[in-house]
XYZ file of C-alpha atoms in Angstrom:
551
model
C 4.427 -4.404 2.128
C 6.455 -6.450 3.758
C 10.125 -4.053 5.565
C 12.913 -3.471 2.980
C 12.880 -6.146 0.701
C 8.827 -7.516 0.461
C 8.172 -4.581 -1.186
C 11.370 -5.190 -3.483
C 11.764 -8.134 -5.703
C 11.463 -10.755 -3.536
C 8.280 -10.641 -1.260
C 6.497 -9.969 -4.810
C 7.807 -13.337 -6.492
C 6.585 -15.236 -4.077
C 3.604 -13.931 -4.476
C 2.789 -16.023 -6.918
C 1.154 -18.983 -5.056
C -1.008 -21.442 -6.801
C -3.662 -19.373 -5.923
C -1.987 -17.178 -8.871
C -1.318 -20.184 -11.373
C -5.128 -21.157 -10.203
C -6.010 -17.869 -11.608
C -4.022 -18.096 -14.953
C -5.856 -21.576 -15.472
C -9.393 -20.215 -14.410
C -8.806 -17.131 -17.146
C -7.720 -19.212 -19.822
C -10.220 -21.206 -19.539
C -12.638 -18.643 -18.814
C -14.584 -16.080 -21.606
C -13.047 -12.867 -21.402
C -15.853 -10.286 -22.245
C -15.697 -6.943 -22.071
C -18.484 -5.319 -20.519
C -21.653 -4.555 -21.569
C -20.833 -0.736 -18.792
C -20.677 2.225 -21.483
C -19.923 4.921 -18.929
C -17.308 7.782 -19.146
C -14.000 6.503 -18.532
C -11.826 9.477 -18.688
C -10.434 9.558 -15.714
C -9.646 6.052 -15.578
C -7.015 3.660 -16.508
C -10.228 1.906 -18.923
C -9.164 5.128 -21.001
C -5.889 5.169 -20.830
C -2.600 3.986 -18.297
C 0.739 5.917 -18.550
C 3.377 3.771 -21.037
C 6.813 3.262 -20.939
C 8.911 4.486 -24.643
C 11.929 3.643 -25.841
C 12.785 -0.419 -25.551
C 15.758 0.034 -23.466
C 17.693 2.722 -20.949
C 15.664 5.679 -18.680
C 11.790 5.261 -20.241
C 10.227 8.407 -21.056
C 6.072 7.906 -20.315
C 3.501 8.860 -22.513
C -0.204 8.254 -22.469
C -0.997 5.130 -23.502
C -4.215 2.469 -24.212
C -6.349 2.069 -21.505
C -7.429 -1.557 -19.865
C -10.318 -2.818 -21.237
C -12.392 -4.535 -19.151
C -12.631 -8.455 -18.045
C -16.277 -10.321 -17.326
C -14.933 -13.019 -15.003
C -17.595 -15.288 -14.125
C -15.801 -18.127 -12.259
C -18.394 -17.971 -9.120
C -21.942 -17.051 -11.201
C -23.424 -16.658 -14.474
C -22.933 -13.612 -16.962
C -27.175 -13.484 -17.112
C -27.844 -11.116 -20.224
C -30.023 -8.016 -19.749
C -28.056 -7.072 -15.701
C -26.677 -3.485 -17.249
C -30.462 -2.734 -17.611
C -31.697 -3.621 -14.419
C -28.930 -3.688 -12.447
C -28.980 -0.509 -8.974
C -26.251 0.134 -7.587
C -25.235 -0.804 -3.727
C -21.615 0.693 -3.292
C -19.340 2.718 -4.415
C -15.966 3.550 -2.624
C -11.996 4.158 -3.652
C -9.610 1.635 -2.853
C -6.067 3.254 -1.328
C -3.607 0.749 -0.255
C 0.091 1.347 -0.438
C 0.440 4.979 -0.633
C 4.389 4.009 1.698
C 4.479 8.147 3.019
C 8.093 8.131 3.749
C 10.526 10.391 5.867
C 14.198 9.451 3.645
C 16.188 10.571 5.524
C 15.114 8.861 8.749
C 18.610 6.621 10.430
C 16.332 3.555 10.484
C 16.188 3.231 6.926
C 18.004 0.232 5.325
C 19.630 2.062 2.494
C 21.910 0.230 3.403
C 21.329 -2.771 1.325
C 21.868 -1.532 -1.402
C 25.293 -3.287 -1.532
C 23.655 -6.443 -1.404
C 20.369 -6.233 -3.081
C 19.758 -3.363 -6.119
C 16.126 -2.990 -5.400
C 16.490 -2.252 -1.828
C 16.266 1.294 -2.247
C 14.350 3.433 -4.618
C 15.117 6.230 -6.483
C 11.243 7.742 -6.729
C 11.087 7.151 -2.811
C 12.206 11.101 -1.782
C 8.202 11.929 -3.995
C 5.577 10.056 -1.998
C 3.961 12.374 -0.043
C 3.775 14.875 -3.532
C 2.582 11.442 -5.630
C 0.693 10.915 -2.377
C -1.469 14.064 -2.781
C -1.879 13.253 -6.340
C -3.981 10.447 -6.088
C -6.415 12.129 -4.000
C -6.421 15.307 -6.430
C -7.471 13.173 -9.530
C -10.294 11.290 -6.573
C -11.568 14.190 -6.200
C -12.215 14.996 -10.053
C -13.620 11.277 -10.414
C -16.618 12.480 -7.402
C -18.439 9.299 -9.321
C -18.049 5.270 -9.738
C -17.201 4.304 -13.468
C -19.535 1.937 -14.311
C -22.359 2.790 -12.565
C -21.848 6.643 -12.239
C -23.132 5.969 -8.766
C -21.892 8.864 -6.808
C -18.367 8.249 -4.546
C -19.412 6.911 -1.334
C -15.708 7.450 0.672
C -11.903 5.397 0.490
C -10.605 3.540 2.428
C -6.620 2.761 3.138
C -5.516 -0.757 3.352
C -2.042 -0.397 5.178
C 1.320 0.669 4.737
C -0.305 4.334 4.879
C 3.278 5.356 6.406
C 6.697 3.507 5.769
C 8.800 3.570 8.957
C 6.392 3.576 12.351
C 6.934 7.155 12.004
C 5.317 9.531 14.406
C 6.387 12.231 11.695
C 5.061 10.343 8.616
C 1.510 9.479 10.331
C 1.093 13.276 10.822
C 2.140 13.909 6.770
C -0.468 10.806 6.191
C -2.770 12.532 8.137
C -2.511 15.945 6.705
C -2.582 14.569 3.307
C -5.504 12.608 3.961
C -8.119 15.827 5.969
C -5.857 18.615 3.720
C -3.696 20.595 4.669
C 0.154 21.746 4.363
C 2.942 19.821 5.091
C 7.307 19.536 4.748
C 8.277 16.287 4.244
C 11.289 16.684 5.996
C 13.031 16.230 9.309
C 16.287 16.474 10.809
C 17.363 19.796 9.467
C 14.789 22.333 8.803
C 17.090 24.131 5.915
C 18.324 20.669 3.967
C 17.950 17.705 2.739
C 19.999 14.595 5.192
C 19.957 12.047 2.667
C 21.996 9.088 0.651
C 21.852 11.425 -2.228
C 23.620 13.963 -1.400
C 26.457 11.474 -0.162
C 28.725 11.676 -2.699
C 27.642 7.949 -2.953
C 28.243 6.478 -6.195
C 25.260 3.455 -4.878
C 22.232 5.645 -5.159
C 20.976 8.302 -7.185
C 22.683 11.900 -6.867
C 19.876 13.841 -8.642
C 22.129 17.717 -7.946
C 26.001 16.332 -8.353
C 27.982 15.512 -11.744
C 28.216 11.890 -9.554
C 28.324 8.731 -12.191
C 26.476 6.861 -10.021
C 25.103 3.722 -10.818
C 21.987 4.997 -11.439
C 22.507 7.830 -14.024
C 24.950 5.606 -15.512
C 21.390 3.697 -16.322
C 20.541 6.893 -18.137
C 18.823 9.023 -15.357
C 19.315 12.418 -15.678
C 20.708 15.007 -13.450
C 18.286 17.635 -12.024
C 19.712 20.367 -9.990
C 17.062 21.200 -7.521
C 15.930 18.398 -6.974
C 16.444 17.716 -3.735
C 15.339 21.132 -3.041
C 12.177 20.990 -4.063
C 11.435 17.146 -2.869
C 11.382 18.556 0.992
C 9.428 21.597 0.017
C 6.277 21.978 1.939
C 3.677 20.349 0.244
C -0.234 20.839 -0.425
C -3.471 18.985 -0.016
C -7.007 19.517 -0.813
C -7.899 16.260 1.307
C -9.880 14.324 -0.054
C -13.172 15.611 -0.280
C -15.355 11.960 0.953
C -14.984 10.899 3.986
C -12.332 8.155 4.419
C -11.533 4.911 6.722
C -8.290 3.650 7.516
C -6.876 0.242 7.990
C -3.548 -0.575 9.328
C -0.481 -2.081 7.570
C 3.178 -4.001 8.876
C 4.954 -1.286 7.627
C 2.300 0.924 10.275
C 3.031 -0.699 13.174
C 6.698 -2.191 13.382
C 9.871 -0.835 13.079
C 10.388 -1.096 9.251
C 7.930 -2.685 8.696
C 9.289 -6.073 9.823
C 10.531 -5.842 13.309
C 8.299 -6.163 16.655
C 8.999 -3.362 19.599
C 11.103 -5.220 21.338
C 13.909 -3.425 23.328
C 15.415 0.350 22.291
C 17.590 -0.014 19.157
C 14.914 0.264 16.965
C 13.363 3.467 18.505
C 16.260 5.436 19.972
C 18.487 4.647 15.769
C 14.907 6.483 15.018
C 15.166 9.749 16.565
C 19.161 9.357 17.352
C 21.822 11.160 14.281
C 24.012 8.614 13.910
C 23.298 7.071 10.471
C 24.691 4.065 8.313
C 24.755 4.982 4.236
C 26.489 1.530 3.121
C 27.170 -2.045 3.667
C 29.184 -3.891 2.082
C 28.291 -6.587 0.201
C 28.783 -9.341 1.808
C 26.787 -8.307 4.611
C 23.714 -6.168 2.872
C 23.254 -9.658 0.757
C 23.429 -11.818 4.469
C 20.695 -8.888 6.110
C 18.717 -9.417 2.868
C 18.681 -13.214 3.746
C 18.133 -13.128 6.667
C 15.386 -11.388 6.643
C 13.782 -12.584 2.663
C 14.496 -16.238 5.210
C 12.419 -15.164 8.038
C 10.891 -14.094 10.108
C 13.675 -12.343 12.275
C 11.306 -10.339 14.714
C 14.055 -8.161 16.711
C 16.217 -7.294 13.679
C 18.441 -9.709 15.612
C 20.677 -9.409 12.583
C 20.318 -6.155 11.165
C 21.239 -4.897 14.207
C 23.978 -6.861 14.461
C 25.398 -5.358 11.386
C 24.627 -2.308 11.824
C 26.402 -2.489 15.920
C 30.085 -4.130 13.635
C 29.662 -1.084 11.341
C 27.900 1.791 13.119
C 31.927 3.991 12.767
C 31.019 3.739 9.386
C 27.681 5.989 10.407
C 28.335 9.207 9.582
C 26.067 12.558 11.451
C 22.785 13.499 10.658
C 19.961 15.591 12.302
C 18.293 14.414 15.173
C 14.992 14.669 15.304
C 12.039 13.405 18.574
C 9.131 13.741 15.845
C 11.003 10.635 14.293
C 9.676 8.622 16.653
C 7.954 5.275 16.692
C 3.777 5.272 17.535
C 2.289 2.468 19.724
C -1.406 1.071 19.123
C -2.350 3.468 21.414
C -0.762 6.410 20.077
C -1.960 5.789 16.073
C -5.209 5.442 17.188
C -5.196 8.298 18.824
C -4.015 10.356 16.269
C -7.011 9.328 13.922
C -9.352 10.404 16.775
C -7.572 13.730 16.246
C -10.677 16.701 15.529
C -7.615 18.853 13.333
C -7.764 15.394 11.517
C -10.937 15.007 10.784
C -11.395 15.834 7.358
C -15.152 14.914 5.617
C -14.785 12.365 8.723
C -15.898 10.111 10.203
C -13.928 11.080 13.777
C -11.522 8.500 13.805
C -11.638 7.703 10.005
C -13.104 4.331 11.452
C -11.473 3.670 14.815
C -13.680 4.727 17.932
C -12.934 5.332 21.685
C -13.124 1.823 22.427
C -10.645 1.347 19.990
C -8.150 3.725 22.104
C -9.456 1.843 24.708
C -8.512 -1.347 23.880
C -6.004 -0.970 21.495
C -7.684 -3.118 19.008
C -7.222 -2.173 15.237
C -10.048 -4.364 14.140
C -13.666 -2.446 13.736
C -16.834 -2.513 11.456
C -18.664 0.354 10.185
C -22.060 1.238 7.923
C -21.500 0.824 3.873
C -24.646 1.202 2.854
C -28.066 0.204 3.364
C -27.747 -3.883 3.953
C -24.015 -3.826 3.354
C -21.001 -3.608 5.872
C -17.696 -3.126 5.931
C -15.265 -5.353 7.911
C -11.891 -3.154 8.777
C -8.849 -6.383 9.954
C -5.907 -5.642 11.648
C -3.138 -8.968 9.562
C -0.144 -6.902 11.380
C 1.778 -9.713 13.598
C 2.559 -7.708 16.215
C 4.658 -10.190 17.372
C 7.259 -9.361 14.470
C 7.987 -10.376 10.166
C 6.313 -8.336 7.470
C 4.269 -10.996 6.795
C 0.406 -11.143 8.045
C -1.675 -13.654 10.325
C -4.773 -12.512 13.331
C -5.260 -13.873 16.682
C -8.000 -16.370 17.958
C -10.167 -13.149 19.628
C -9.924 -11.401 16.413
C -10.810 -14.418 14.428
C -13.173 -14.990 17.260
C -15.231 -11.617 16.664
C -14.668 -11.148 12.599
C -17.334 -14.239 13.419
C -19.728 -13.194 16.100
C -19.665 -9.477 13.158
C -20.947 -11.766 10.505
C -23.484 -13.398 12.009
C -24.521 -9.854 13.438
C -24.924 -8.684 10.253
C -26.194 -12.050 8.375
C -28.353 -9.529 6.533
C -26.354 -7.619 5.595
C -23.248 -7.925 2.693
C -20.317 -8.185 4.059
C -16.800 -6.502 2.634
C -13.898 -7.699 4.374
C -10.318 -5.021 4.060
C -7.425 -6.003 5.415
C -3.471 -5.164 4.697
C -2.372 -8.508 3.935
C -3.708 -10.971 1.483
C -4.680 -14.956 2.399
C -0.983 -15.976 0.791
C 1.135 -13.496 2.641
C -0.344 -14.570 6.012
C 2.393 -16.570 7.039
C 3.231 -15.757 10.281
C 2.271 -17.218 13.771
C 4.639 -14.845 15.478
C 2.618 -14.360 19.320
C 2.329 -11.467 20.224
C 4.192 -9.996 22.996
C 1.424 -9.106 24.925
C -0.935 -11.410 24.377
C 1.653 -14.865 23.695
C -1.279 -17.081 24.405
C -3.437 -16.052 21.811
C -2.609 -18.454 19.121
C -2.284 -16.532 15.612
C -3.494 -18.303 12.589
C -2.842 -18.394 8.565
C -4.794 -16.678 5.651
C -5.683 -19.988 5.303
C -7.571 -19.821 8.395
C -9.077 -16.892 8.109
C -10.423 -18.006 4.099
C -11.948 -21.087 5.663
C -13.341 -18.644 8.895
C -15.219 -16.646 6.068
C -16.312 -19.285 3.554
C -18.854 -19.729 6.105
C -20.434 -17.496 5.850
C -22.655 -17.022 2.825
C -22.571 -12.837 3.280
C -18.817 -12.318 2.583
C -18.582 -10.506 -1.068
C -15.226 -9.656 -1.504
C -12.204 -9.290 0.530
C -10.430 -6.657 -0.498
C -6.230 -5.823 -0.141
C -2.653 -4.282 -0.148
C 0.837 -5.331 1.212
C 2.175 -7.540 -2.301
C 2.179 -4.231 -4.562
C 0.943 -6.657 -7.363
C -2.830 -6.316 -8.721
C -4.558 -9.797 -7.781
C -8.173 -10.783 -8.519
C -8.034 -14.729 -6.839
C -11.791 -16.426 -6.000
C -13.107 -17.864 -2.694
C -15.866 -20.564 -3.670
C -19.257 -17.622 -3.176
C -16.468 -14.996 -3.124
C -13.275 -12.724 -4.704
C -10.407 -11.915 -2.534
C -9.456 -8.733 -4.584
C -5.532 -7.104 -3.772
C -4.627 -4.192 -5.581
C -0.698 -2.379 -6.298
C 0.728 0.177 -4.494
C 0.866 3.759 -4.748
C 4.890 3.660 -4.491
C 6.594 0.790 -7.062
C 5.205 1.345 -10.904
C 1.737 1.020 -11.519
C 1.491 3.287 -8.809
C -2.881 2.641 -8.897
C -6.205 2.823 -6.708
C -8.643 0.926 -7.467
C -12.367 2.077 -7.735
C -14.716 -0.149 -7.053
C -18.143 -0.810 -7.310
C -21.192 -3.058 -6.097
C -24.451 -3.570 -7.641
C -27.637 -5.550 -7.255
C -28.320 -7.563 -11.017
C -32.087 -8.608 -9.518
C -31.207 -12.110 -11.301
C -29.472 -13.914 -8.848
C -26.503 -12.382 -9.313
C -23.858 -9.634 -8.251
C -21.722 -7.805 -10.435
C -18.146 -6.289 -8.068
C -16.910 -4.069 -10.710
C -12.762 -2.443 -10.215
C -11.827 -0.022 -11.542
C -7.840 0.924 -11.813
C -6.659 4.796 -11.898
C -3.644 6.280 -11.337
C -3.023 10.093 -9.853
C -3.606 13.333 -10.922
C 0.261 13.770 -12.733
C 0.640 13.836 -16.401
C 1.685 11.157 -17.843
C 4.275 12.748 -19.960
C 7.189 14.269 -17.518
C 8.940 17.440 -17.901
C 12.232 17.064 -16.361
C 11.892 21.358 -15.738
C 9.245 21.077 -14.043
C 10.294 20.715 -10.528
C 6.667 22.114 -8.910
C 4.215 19.645 -6.529
C 2.584 18.400 -9.915
C 5.683 18.028 -11.927
C 7.087 16.146 -8.901
C 3.949 13.772 -8.809
C 4.433 12.682 -12.759
C 8.361 12.748 -12.746
C 7.573 10.687 -9.207
C 5.797 8.312 -11.227
C 8.509 8.406 -13.980
C 11.375 7.478 -11.444
C 8.651 4.251 -10.229
C 9.330 2.480 -13.349
C 12.217 3.418 -14.411
C 13.421 1.749 -10.584
C 16.081 -0.913 -11.365
C 14.733 -4.389 -10.159
C 11.381 -3.587 -10.057
C 9.192 -6.451 -10.400
C 7.516 -6.297 -14.301
C 4.172 -7.119 -13.887
C 2.275 -5.960 -10.986
C 0.018 -4.704 -13.019
C -1.424 -7.854 -12.781
C -3.237 -10.270 -15.798
C -6.197 -8.183 -17.637
C -8.558 -10.362 -15.193
C -6.431 -9.079 -12.016
C -7.355 -4.948 -12.910
C -10.477 -3.234 -14.470
C -13.042 -6.300 -14.240
C -16.464 -7.041 -13.518
C -16.649 -9.694 -10.685
C -19.763 -11.813 -10.832
C -21.230 -13.713 -8.223
C -23.921 -14.827 -6.006
C -26.385 -13.366 -4.486
C -27.037 -15.138 -1.244
């Protein structure tokens, strides 16, 4: 997702566009009947969803009622008997916005919390444990809940990491392919971030400081920070997985281009800013929100003005940013092959060209296309270049007889950034609306699957569905199982089923094991101050059967 902010409230609220309002109208006028599917759903949100208890303050989570499956017929009629005729074409899982985060990095923007309380989240130190728990859940699922087809692969749709950092990418790749890693940087024996700073601006879990989060009911948890930087063990995904890049994977802080060395020096250096005056933080917040500010001029100005207030931390070269070449090369490293494929979609051709777009065979008659919508010129919002659009058109024409599924990080409504790519200044950038116009010309496109907004939202576009999925860092912390089936009546069904991590809904505050931390990660995310309350979306954005015509 966005930089500090778009992953917070401001982008989330701006995400409810006219398309979103149209969705509400469509749902109101379209019968929302339960699917006839009766397969087992005990490991999905059809069965149960983590739900809060109590009415105020810090609220505990427990098992809650599941979300029923809604059948949507805006694009095609739901014909009787289709469940008996149906054959599965593809089944896979979408991960998006894992945001595996080095919370001790000097590059982070926690200090903006003085201007916007949602600019820092109390759960951020547990992103690694949460991601591994999600991987464990997918390994347990094995089959699609609607068609019972085996899960063929997992696709990440970007913001796999948070700070465009070499060490975060190593943690992500290890989690996905299996192995042990320690989500700690800087001092190998101690935590050096904002949560032991003594500042009341942040939740201080191991001290008696009456910080703003404890005043809201957050607990004191002795040993939390020590547990958060302990070694994590991941089984790795048991199925192949593919990778799509997001703005946080490619840009400094998810927003700023590589112009100048300020952010690179900051990330690997030994000075970390913990706080800013509220007026200054609010001004930086506004600059980011109003954008574009592709080189981070406003933030750099504030940092330099108050650098004398920065604290000394342990420098770490592993926090260095990655170029697109570095990012692709890391995926191609045999150490991270896991269940495959080698490169996880990226090939030697991608390495040589620096392009992060590719296509891959999902199944007989089904092609997948991964599109890089991150603008290397800067800004958290997305776009695509003319060369990419031309490549996409060629790919769709080449596979005109296949059903095409497009994957990207940004949804159409968040692709409004037309800042030129510094490496290709004459390559015109194109908006989400322009990309939609291209997709609508190709009758074989069935779905565009993306993330970034941290909100569940499903929108019909003439002949295909746009499926945007909530993140795994903000509550309700979800991934999505997607199943494509032929109903043999001139229609296809695209089933979407949301899943939570394997961690229990009920949190034991005395359990600081890896599994206990994953459960706490979810509960903290629910209680994060300033969290947008509607990220789960409407019922028709969650567990669905999406009908469309087979063309």
